[in-house]
mmCIF file of N, CA and C and ligand atoms in Angstrom:
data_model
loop_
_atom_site.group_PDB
_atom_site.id
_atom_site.type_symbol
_atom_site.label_atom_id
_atom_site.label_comp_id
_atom_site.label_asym_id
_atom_site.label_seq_id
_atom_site.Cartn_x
_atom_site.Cartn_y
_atom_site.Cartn_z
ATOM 1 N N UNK A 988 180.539 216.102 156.914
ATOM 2 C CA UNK A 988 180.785 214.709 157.271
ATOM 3 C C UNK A 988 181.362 214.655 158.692
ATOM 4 N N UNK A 989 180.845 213.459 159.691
ATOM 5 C CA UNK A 989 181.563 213.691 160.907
ATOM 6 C C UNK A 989 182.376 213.076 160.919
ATOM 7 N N UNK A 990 183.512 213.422 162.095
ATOM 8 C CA UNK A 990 184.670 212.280 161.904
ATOM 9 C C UNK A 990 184.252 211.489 162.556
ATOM 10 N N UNK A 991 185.514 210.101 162.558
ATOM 11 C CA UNK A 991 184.629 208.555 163.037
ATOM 12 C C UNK A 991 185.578 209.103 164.774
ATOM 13 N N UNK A 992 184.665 207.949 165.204
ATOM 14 C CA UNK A 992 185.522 208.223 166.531
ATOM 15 C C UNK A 992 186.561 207.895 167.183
ATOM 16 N N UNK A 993 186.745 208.640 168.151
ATOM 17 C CA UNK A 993 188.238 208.397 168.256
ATOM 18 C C UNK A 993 188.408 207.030 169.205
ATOM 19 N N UNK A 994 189.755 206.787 169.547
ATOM 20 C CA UNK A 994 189.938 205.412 170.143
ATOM 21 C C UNK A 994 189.232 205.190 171.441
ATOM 22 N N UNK A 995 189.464 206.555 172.139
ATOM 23 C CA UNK A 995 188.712 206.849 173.611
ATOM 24 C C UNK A 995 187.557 206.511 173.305
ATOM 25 N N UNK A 996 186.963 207.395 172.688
ATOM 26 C CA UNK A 996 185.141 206.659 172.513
ATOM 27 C C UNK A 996 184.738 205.452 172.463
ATOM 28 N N UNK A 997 185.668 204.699 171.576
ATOM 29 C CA UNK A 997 185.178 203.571 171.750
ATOM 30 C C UNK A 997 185.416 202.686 172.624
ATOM 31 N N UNK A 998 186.373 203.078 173.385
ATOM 32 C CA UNK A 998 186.748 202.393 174.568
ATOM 33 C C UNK A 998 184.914 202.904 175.773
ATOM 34 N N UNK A 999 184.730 203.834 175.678
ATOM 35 C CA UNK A 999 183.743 204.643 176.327
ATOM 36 C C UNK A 999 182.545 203.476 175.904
ATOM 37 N N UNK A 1000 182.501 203.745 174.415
ATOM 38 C CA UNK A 1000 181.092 202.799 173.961
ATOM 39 C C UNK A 1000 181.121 201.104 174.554
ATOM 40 N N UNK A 1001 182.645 201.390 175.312
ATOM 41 C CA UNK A 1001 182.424 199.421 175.304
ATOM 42 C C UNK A 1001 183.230 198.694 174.033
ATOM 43 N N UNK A 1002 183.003 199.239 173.139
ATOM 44 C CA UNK A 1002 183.630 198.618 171.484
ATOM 45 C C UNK A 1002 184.871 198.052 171.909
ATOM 46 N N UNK A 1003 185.895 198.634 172.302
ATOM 47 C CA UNK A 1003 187.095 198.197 172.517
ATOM 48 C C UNK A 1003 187.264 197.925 174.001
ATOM 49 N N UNK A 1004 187.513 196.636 174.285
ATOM 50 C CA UNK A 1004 187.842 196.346 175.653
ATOM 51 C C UNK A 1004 188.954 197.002 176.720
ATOM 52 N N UNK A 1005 188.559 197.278 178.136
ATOM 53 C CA UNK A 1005 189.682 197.755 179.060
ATOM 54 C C UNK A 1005 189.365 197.473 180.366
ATOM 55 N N UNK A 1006 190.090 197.149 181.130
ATOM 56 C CA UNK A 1006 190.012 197.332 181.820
ATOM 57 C C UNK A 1006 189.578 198.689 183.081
ATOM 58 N N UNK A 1007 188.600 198.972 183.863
ATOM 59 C CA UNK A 1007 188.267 200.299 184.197
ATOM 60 C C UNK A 1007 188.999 200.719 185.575
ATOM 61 N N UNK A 1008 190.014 201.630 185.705
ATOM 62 C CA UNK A 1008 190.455 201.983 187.195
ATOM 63 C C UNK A 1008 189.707 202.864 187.971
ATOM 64 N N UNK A 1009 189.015 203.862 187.072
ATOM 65 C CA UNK A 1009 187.988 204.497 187.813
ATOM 66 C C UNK A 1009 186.843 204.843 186.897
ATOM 67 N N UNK A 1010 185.703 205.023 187.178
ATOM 68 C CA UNK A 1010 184.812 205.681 186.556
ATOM 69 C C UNK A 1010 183.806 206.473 187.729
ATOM 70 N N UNK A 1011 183.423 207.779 187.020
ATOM 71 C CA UNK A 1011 182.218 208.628 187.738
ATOM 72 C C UNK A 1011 181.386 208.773 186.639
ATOM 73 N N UNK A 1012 180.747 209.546 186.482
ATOM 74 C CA UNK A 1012 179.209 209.913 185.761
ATOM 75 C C UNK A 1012 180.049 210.264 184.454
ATOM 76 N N UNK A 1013 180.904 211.153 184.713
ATOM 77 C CA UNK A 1013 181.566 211.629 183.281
ATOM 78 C C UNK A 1013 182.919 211.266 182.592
ATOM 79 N N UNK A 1014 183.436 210.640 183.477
ATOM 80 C CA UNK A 1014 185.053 210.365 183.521
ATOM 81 C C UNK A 1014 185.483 208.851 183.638
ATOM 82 N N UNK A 1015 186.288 208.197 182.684
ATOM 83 C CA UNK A 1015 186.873 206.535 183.054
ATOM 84 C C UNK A 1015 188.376 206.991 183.201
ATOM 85 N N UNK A 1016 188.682 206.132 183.504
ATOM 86 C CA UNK A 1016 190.214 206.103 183.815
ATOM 87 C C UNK A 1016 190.393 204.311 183.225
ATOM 88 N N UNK A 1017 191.797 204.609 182.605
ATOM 89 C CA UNK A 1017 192.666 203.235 182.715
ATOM 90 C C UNK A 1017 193.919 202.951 182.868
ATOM 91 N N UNK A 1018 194.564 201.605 182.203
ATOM 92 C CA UNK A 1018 196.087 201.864 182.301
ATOM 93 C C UNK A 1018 196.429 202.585 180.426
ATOM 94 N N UNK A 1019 197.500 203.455 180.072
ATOM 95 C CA UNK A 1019 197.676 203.394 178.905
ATOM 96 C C UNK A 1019 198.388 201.779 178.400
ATOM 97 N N UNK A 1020 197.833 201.735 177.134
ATOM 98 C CA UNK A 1020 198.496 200.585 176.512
ATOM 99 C C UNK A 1020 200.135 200.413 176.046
ATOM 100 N N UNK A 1021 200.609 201.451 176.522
ATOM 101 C CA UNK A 1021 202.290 201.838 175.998
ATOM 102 C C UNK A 1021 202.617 202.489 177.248
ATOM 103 N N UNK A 1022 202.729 201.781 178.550
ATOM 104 C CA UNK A 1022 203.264 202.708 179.583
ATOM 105 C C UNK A 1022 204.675 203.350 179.635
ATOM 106 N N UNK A 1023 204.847 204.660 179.738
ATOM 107 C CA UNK A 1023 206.076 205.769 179.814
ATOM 108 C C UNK A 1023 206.604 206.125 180.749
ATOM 109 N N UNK A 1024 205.843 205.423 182.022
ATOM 110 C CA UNK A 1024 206.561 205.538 183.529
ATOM 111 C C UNK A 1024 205.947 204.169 184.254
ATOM 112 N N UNK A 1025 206.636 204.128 185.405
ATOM 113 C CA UNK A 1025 206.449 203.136 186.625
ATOM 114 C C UNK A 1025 204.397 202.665 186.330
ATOM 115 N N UNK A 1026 203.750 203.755 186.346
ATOM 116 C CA UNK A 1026 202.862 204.074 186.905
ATOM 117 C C UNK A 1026 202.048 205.314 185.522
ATOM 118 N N UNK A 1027 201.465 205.137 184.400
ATOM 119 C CA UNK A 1027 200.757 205.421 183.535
ATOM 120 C C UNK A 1027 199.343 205.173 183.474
ATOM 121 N N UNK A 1028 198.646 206.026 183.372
ATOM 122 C CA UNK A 1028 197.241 205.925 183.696
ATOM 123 C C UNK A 1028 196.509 207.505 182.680
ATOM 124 N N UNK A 1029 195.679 206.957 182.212
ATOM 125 C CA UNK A 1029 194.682 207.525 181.246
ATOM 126 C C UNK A 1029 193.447 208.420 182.293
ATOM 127 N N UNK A 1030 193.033 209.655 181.750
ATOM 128 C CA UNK A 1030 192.124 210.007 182.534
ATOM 129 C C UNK A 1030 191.261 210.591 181.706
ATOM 130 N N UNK A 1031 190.165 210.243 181.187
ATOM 131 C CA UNK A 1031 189.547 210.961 179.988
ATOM 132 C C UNK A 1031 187.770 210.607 179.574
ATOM 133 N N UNK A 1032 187.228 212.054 179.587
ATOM 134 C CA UNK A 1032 186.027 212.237 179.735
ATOM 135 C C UNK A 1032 185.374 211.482 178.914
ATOM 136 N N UNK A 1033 184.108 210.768 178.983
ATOM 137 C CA UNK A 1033 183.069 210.637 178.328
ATOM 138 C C UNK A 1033 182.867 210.810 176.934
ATOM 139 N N UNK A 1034 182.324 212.333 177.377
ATOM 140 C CA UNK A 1034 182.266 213.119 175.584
ATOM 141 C C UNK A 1034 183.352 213.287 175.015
ATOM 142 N N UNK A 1035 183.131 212.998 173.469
ATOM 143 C CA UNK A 1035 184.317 213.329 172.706
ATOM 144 C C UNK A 1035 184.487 214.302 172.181
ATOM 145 N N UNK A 1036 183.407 215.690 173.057
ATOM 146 C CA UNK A 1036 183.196 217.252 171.890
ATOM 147 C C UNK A 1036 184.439 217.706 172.413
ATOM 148 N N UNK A 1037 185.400 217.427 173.406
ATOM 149 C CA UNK A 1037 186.670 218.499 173.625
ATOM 150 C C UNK A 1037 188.154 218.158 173.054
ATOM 151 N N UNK A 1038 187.989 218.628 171.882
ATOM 152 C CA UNK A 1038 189.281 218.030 171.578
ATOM 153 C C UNK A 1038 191.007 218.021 172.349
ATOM 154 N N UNK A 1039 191.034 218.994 173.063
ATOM 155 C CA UNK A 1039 192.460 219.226 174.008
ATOM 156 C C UNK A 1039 191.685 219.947 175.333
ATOM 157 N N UNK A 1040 192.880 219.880 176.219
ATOM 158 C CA UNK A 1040 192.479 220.753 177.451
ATOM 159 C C UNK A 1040 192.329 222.082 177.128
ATOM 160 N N UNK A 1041 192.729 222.754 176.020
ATOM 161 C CA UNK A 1041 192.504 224.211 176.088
ATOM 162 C C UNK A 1041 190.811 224.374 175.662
ATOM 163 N N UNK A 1042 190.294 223.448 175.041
ATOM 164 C CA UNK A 1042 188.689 223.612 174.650
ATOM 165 C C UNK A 1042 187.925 222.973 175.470
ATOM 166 N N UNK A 1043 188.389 222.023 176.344
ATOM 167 C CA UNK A 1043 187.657 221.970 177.340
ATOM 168 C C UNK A 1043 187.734 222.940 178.462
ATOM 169 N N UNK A 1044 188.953 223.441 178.740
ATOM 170 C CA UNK A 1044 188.978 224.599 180.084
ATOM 171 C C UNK A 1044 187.870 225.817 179.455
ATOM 172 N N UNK A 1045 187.762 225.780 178.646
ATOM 173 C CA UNK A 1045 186.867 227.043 178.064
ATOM 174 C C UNK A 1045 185.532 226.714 178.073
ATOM 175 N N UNK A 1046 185.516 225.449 177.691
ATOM 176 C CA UNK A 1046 183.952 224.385 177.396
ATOM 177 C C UNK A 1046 183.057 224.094 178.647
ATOM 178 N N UNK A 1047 184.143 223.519 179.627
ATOM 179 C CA UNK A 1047 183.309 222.482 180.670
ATOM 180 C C UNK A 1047 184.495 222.849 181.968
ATOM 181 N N UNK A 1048 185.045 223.776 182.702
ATOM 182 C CA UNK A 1048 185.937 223.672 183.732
ATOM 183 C C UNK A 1048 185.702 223.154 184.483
ATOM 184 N N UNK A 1049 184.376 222.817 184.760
ATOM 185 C CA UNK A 1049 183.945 221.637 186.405
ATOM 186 C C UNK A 1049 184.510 219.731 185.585
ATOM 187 N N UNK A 1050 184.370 219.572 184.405
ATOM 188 C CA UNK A 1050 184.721 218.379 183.983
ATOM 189 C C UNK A 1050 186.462 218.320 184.075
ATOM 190 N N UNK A 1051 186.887 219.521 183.447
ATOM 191 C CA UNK A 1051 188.239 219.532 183.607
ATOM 192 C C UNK A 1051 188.792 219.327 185.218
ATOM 193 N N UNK A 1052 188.003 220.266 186.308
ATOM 194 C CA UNK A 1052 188.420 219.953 187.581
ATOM 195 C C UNK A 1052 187.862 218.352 188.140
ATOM 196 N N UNK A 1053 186.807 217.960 187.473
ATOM 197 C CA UNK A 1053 186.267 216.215 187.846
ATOM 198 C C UNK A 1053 187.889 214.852 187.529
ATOM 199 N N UNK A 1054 188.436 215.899 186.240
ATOM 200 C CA UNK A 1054 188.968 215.179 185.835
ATOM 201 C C UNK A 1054 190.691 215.134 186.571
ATOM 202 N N UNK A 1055 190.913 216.552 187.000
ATOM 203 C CA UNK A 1055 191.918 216.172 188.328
ATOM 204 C C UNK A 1055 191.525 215.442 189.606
ATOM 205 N N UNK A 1056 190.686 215.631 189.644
ATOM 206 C CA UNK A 1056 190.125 214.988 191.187
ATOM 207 C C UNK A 1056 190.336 213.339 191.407
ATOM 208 N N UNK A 1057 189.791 212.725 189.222
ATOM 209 C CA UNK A 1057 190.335 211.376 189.953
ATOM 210 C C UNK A 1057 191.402 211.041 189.214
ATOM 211 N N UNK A 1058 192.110 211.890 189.289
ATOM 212 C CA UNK A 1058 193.501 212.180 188.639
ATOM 213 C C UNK A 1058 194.170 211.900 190.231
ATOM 214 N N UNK A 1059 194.216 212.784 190.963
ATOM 215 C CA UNK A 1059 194.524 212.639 192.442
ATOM 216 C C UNK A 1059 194.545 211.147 193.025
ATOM 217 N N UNK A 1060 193.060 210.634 192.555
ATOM 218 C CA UNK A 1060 192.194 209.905 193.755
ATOM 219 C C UNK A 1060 192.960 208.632 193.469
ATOM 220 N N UNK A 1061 193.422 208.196 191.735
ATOM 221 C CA UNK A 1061 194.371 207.574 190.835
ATOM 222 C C UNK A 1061 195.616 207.480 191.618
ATOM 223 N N UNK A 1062 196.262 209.108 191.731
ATOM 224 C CA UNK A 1062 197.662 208.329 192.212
ATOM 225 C C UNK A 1062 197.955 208.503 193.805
ATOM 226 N N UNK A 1063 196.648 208.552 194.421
ATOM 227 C CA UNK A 1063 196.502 207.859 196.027
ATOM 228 C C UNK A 1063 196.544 206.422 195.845
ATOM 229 N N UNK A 1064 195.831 205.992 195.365
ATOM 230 C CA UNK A 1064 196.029 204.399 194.889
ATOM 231 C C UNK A 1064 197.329 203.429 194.168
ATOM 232 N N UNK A 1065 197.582 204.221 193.459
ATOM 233 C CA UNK A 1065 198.821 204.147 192.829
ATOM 234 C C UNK A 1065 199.980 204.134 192.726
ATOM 235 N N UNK A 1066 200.504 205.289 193.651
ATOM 236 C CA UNK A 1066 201.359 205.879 193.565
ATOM 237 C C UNK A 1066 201.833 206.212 195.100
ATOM 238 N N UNK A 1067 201.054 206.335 195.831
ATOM 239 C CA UNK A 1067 201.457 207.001 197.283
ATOM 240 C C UNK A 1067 200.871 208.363 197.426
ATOM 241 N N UNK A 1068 200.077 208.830 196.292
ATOM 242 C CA UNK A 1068 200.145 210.112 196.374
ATOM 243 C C UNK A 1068 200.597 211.086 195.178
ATOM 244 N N UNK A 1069 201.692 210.928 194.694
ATOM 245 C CA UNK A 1069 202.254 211.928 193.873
ATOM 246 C C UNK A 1069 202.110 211.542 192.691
ATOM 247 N N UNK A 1070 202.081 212.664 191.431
ATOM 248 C CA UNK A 1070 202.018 212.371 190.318
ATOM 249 C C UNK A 1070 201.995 213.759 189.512
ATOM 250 N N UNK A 1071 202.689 213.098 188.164
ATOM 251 C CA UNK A 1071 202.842 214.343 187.148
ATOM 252 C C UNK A 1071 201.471 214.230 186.176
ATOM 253 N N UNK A 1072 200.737 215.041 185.588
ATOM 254 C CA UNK A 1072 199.686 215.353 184.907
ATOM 255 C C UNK A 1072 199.842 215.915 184.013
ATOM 256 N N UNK A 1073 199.667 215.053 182.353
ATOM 257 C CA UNK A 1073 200.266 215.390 181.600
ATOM 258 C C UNK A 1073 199.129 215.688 180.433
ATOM 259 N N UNK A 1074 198.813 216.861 179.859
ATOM 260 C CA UNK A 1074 197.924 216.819 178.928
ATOM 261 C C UNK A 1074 198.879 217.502 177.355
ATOM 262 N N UNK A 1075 198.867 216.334 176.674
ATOM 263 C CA UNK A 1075 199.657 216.911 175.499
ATOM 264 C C UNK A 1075 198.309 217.394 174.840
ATOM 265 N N UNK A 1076 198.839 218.424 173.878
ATOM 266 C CA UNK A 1076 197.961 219.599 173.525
ATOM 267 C C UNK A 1076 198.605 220.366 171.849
ATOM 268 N N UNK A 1077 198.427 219.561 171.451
ATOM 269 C CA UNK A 1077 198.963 219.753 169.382
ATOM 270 C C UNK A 1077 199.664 218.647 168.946
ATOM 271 N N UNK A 1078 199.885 218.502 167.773
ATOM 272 C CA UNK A 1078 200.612 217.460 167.440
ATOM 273 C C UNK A 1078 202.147 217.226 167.593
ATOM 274 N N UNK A 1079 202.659 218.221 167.761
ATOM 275 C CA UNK A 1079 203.899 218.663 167.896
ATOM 276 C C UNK A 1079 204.507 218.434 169.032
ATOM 277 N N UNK A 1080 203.163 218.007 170.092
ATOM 278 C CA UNK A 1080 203.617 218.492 171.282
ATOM 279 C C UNK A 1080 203.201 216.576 171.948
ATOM 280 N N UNK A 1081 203.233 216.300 170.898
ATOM 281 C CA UNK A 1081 202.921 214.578 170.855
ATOM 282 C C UNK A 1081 201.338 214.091 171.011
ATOM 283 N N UNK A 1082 200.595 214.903 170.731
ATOM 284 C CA UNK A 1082 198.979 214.503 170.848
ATOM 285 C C UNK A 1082 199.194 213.895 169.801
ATOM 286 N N UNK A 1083 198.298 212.507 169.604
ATOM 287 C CA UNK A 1083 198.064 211.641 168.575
ATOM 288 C C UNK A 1083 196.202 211.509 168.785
ATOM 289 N N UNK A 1084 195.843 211.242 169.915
ATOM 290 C CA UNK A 1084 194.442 211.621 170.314
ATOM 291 C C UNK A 1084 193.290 212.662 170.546
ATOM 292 N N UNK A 1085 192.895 213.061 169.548
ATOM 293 C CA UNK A 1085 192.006 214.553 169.455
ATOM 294 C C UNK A 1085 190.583 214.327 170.733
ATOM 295 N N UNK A 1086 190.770 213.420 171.209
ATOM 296 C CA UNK A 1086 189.563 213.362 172.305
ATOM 297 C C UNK A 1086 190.416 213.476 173.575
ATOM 298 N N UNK A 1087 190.250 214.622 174.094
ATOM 299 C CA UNK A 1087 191.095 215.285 175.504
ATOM 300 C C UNK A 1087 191.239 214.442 176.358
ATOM 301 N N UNK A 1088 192.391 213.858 177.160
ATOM 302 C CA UNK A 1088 192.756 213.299 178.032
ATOM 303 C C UNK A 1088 193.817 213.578 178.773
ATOM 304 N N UNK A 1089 194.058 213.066 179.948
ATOM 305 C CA UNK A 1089 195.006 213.610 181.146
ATOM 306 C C UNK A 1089 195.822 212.654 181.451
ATOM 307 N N UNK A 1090 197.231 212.352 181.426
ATOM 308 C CA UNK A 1090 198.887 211.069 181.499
ATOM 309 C C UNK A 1090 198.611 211.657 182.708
ATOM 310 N N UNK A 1091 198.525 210.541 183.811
ATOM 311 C CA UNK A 1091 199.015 210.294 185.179
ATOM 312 C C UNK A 1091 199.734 209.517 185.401
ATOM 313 N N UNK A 1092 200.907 209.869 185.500
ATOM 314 C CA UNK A 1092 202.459 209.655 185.421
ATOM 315 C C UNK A 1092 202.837 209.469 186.749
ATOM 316 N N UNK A 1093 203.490 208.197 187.375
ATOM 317 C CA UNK A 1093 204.235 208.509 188.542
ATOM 318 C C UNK A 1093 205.118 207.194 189.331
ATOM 319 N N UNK A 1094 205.598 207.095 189.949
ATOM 320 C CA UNK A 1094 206.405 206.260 190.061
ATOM 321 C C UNK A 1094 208.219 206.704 190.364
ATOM 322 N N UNK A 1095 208.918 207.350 191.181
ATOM 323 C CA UNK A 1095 210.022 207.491 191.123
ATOM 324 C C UNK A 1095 210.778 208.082 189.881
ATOM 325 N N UNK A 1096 210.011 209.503 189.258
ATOM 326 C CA UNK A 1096 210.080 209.977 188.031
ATOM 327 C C UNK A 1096 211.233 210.935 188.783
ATOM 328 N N UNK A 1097 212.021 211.479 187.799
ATOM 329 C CA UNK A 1097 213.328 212.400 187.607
ATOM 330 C C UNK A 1097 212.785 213.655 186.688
ATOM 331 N N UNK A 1098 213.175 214.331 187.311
ATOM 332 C CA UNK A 1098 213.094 215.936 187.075
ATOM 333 C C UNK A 1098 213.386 216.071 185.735
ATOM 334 N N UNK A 1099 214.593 215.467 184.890
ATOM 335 C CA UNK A 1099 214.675 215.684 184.171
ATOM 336 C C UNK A 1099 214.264 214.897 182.828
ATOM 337 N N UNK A 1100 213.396 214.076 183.357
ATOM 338 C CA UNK A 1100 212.762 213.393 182.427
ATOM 339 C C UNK A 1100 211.138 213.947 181.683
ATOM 340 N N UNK A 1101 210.694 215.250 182.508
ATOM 341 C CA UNK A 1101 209.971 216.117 181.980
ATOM 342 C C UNK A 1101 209.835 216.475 180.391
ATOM 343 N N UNK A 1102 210.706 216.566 180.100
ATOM 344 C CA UNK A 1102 210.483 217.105 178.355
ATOM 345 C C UNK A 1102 210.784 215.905 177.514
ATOM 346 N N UNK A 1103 210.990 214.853 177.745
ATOM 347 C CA UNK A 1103 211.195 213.717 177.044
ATOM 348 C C UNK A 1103 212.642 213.718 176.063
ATOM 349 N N UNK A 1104 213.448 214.877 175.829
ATOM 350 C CA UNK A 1104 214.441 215.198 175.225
ATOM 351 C C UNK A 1104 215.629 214.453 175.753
HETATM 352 P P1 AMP B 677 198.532 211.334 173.285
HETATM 353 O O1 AMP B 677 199.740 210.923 172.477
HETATM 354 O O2 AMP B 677 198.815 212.367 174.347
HETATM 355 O O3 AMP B 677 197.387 211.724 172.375
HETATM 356 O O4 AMP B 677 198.105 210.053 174.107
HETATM 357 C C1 AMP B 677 197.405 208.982 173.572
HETATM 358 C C2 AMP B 677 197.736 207.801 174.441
HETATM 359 O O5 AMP B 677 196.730 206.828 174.259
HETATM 360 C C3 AMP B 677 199.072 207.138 174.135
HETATM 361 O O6 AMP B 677 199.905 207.191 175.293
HETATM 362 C C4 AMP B 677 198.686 205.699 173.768
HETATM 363 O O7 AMP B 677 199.610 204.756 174.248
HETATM 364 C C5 AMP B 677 197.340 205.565 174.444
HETATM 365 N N1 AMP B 677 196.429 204.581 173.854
HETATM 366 C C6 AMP B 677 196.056 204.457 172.557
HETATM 367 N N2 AMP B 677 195.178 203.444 172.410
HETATM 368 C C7 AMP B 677 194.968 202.930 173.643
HETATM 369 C C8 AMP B 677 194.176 201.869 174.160
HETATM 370 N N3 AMP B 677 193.392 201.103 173.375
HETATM 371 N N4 AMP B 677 194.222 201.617 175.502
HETATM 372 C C9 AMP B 677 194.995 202.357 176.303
HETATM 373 N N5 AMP B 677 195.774 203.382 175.886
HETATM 374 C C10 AMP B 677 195.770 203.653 174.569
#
């Protein structure tokens, strides 16, 4: 049985409405719907075959590097430039979304606001 899809996809299919900050051939970007900094932004592929960054770095590394690039290009626009890149990766580790995506985080963030603790 396959699973149904995840929220990303359907944002991808159109199904669920968003606004788009970037898109290329393989990659949309948006704002997240629960922003965690100044400056929160979604970066996440197309396909839904990669479930975390560790199966995509193994899967597709030119998508994974597409997907810093407008990770970058994001917080030139955004941000001034700088930004933290956040790919949670297990559940534990706060993934709630099994379709791989990249937190572009930025805005006058503190060092020690890294681990969320
Ligand atoms: P993660 O917890 O790393 O899997 O990240 C999933 C993120 O998706 C969370 O930060 C949610 O706020 C965000 N999110 C879930 N649904 C939507 C949506 N419809 N539009 C934008 N962001 C969403």
């Amino acid at each position: 049985m396959s699973e149904a899809p995840s929220v990303f996809s359907r944002i991808v299919s159109g199904e669920i409405p968003t606004t788009l900050l970037a898109e290329t051939d393989r990659v949309i970007a948006f704002a997240d719907i629960n922003p965690q900094a100044p400056v929160h932004l979604l970066v996440v592929p197309k396909t839904g075959e990669y479930r975390d960054v560790v199966a995509l770095a193994a899967g597709d590394p030119s998508l994974l590097a597409e997907m810093v690039e407008v990770a970058s290009s994001l917080a030139q626009e955004h941000t001034g430039g700088d930004f933290r890149l956040v790919f949670n990766t297990g559940e534990t580790a706060g993934q709630t979304v099994f379709h791989v995506h990249a937190h572009v985080l930025g805005g006058s963030l503190q060092e020690g606001s890294l681990g969320g603790a």
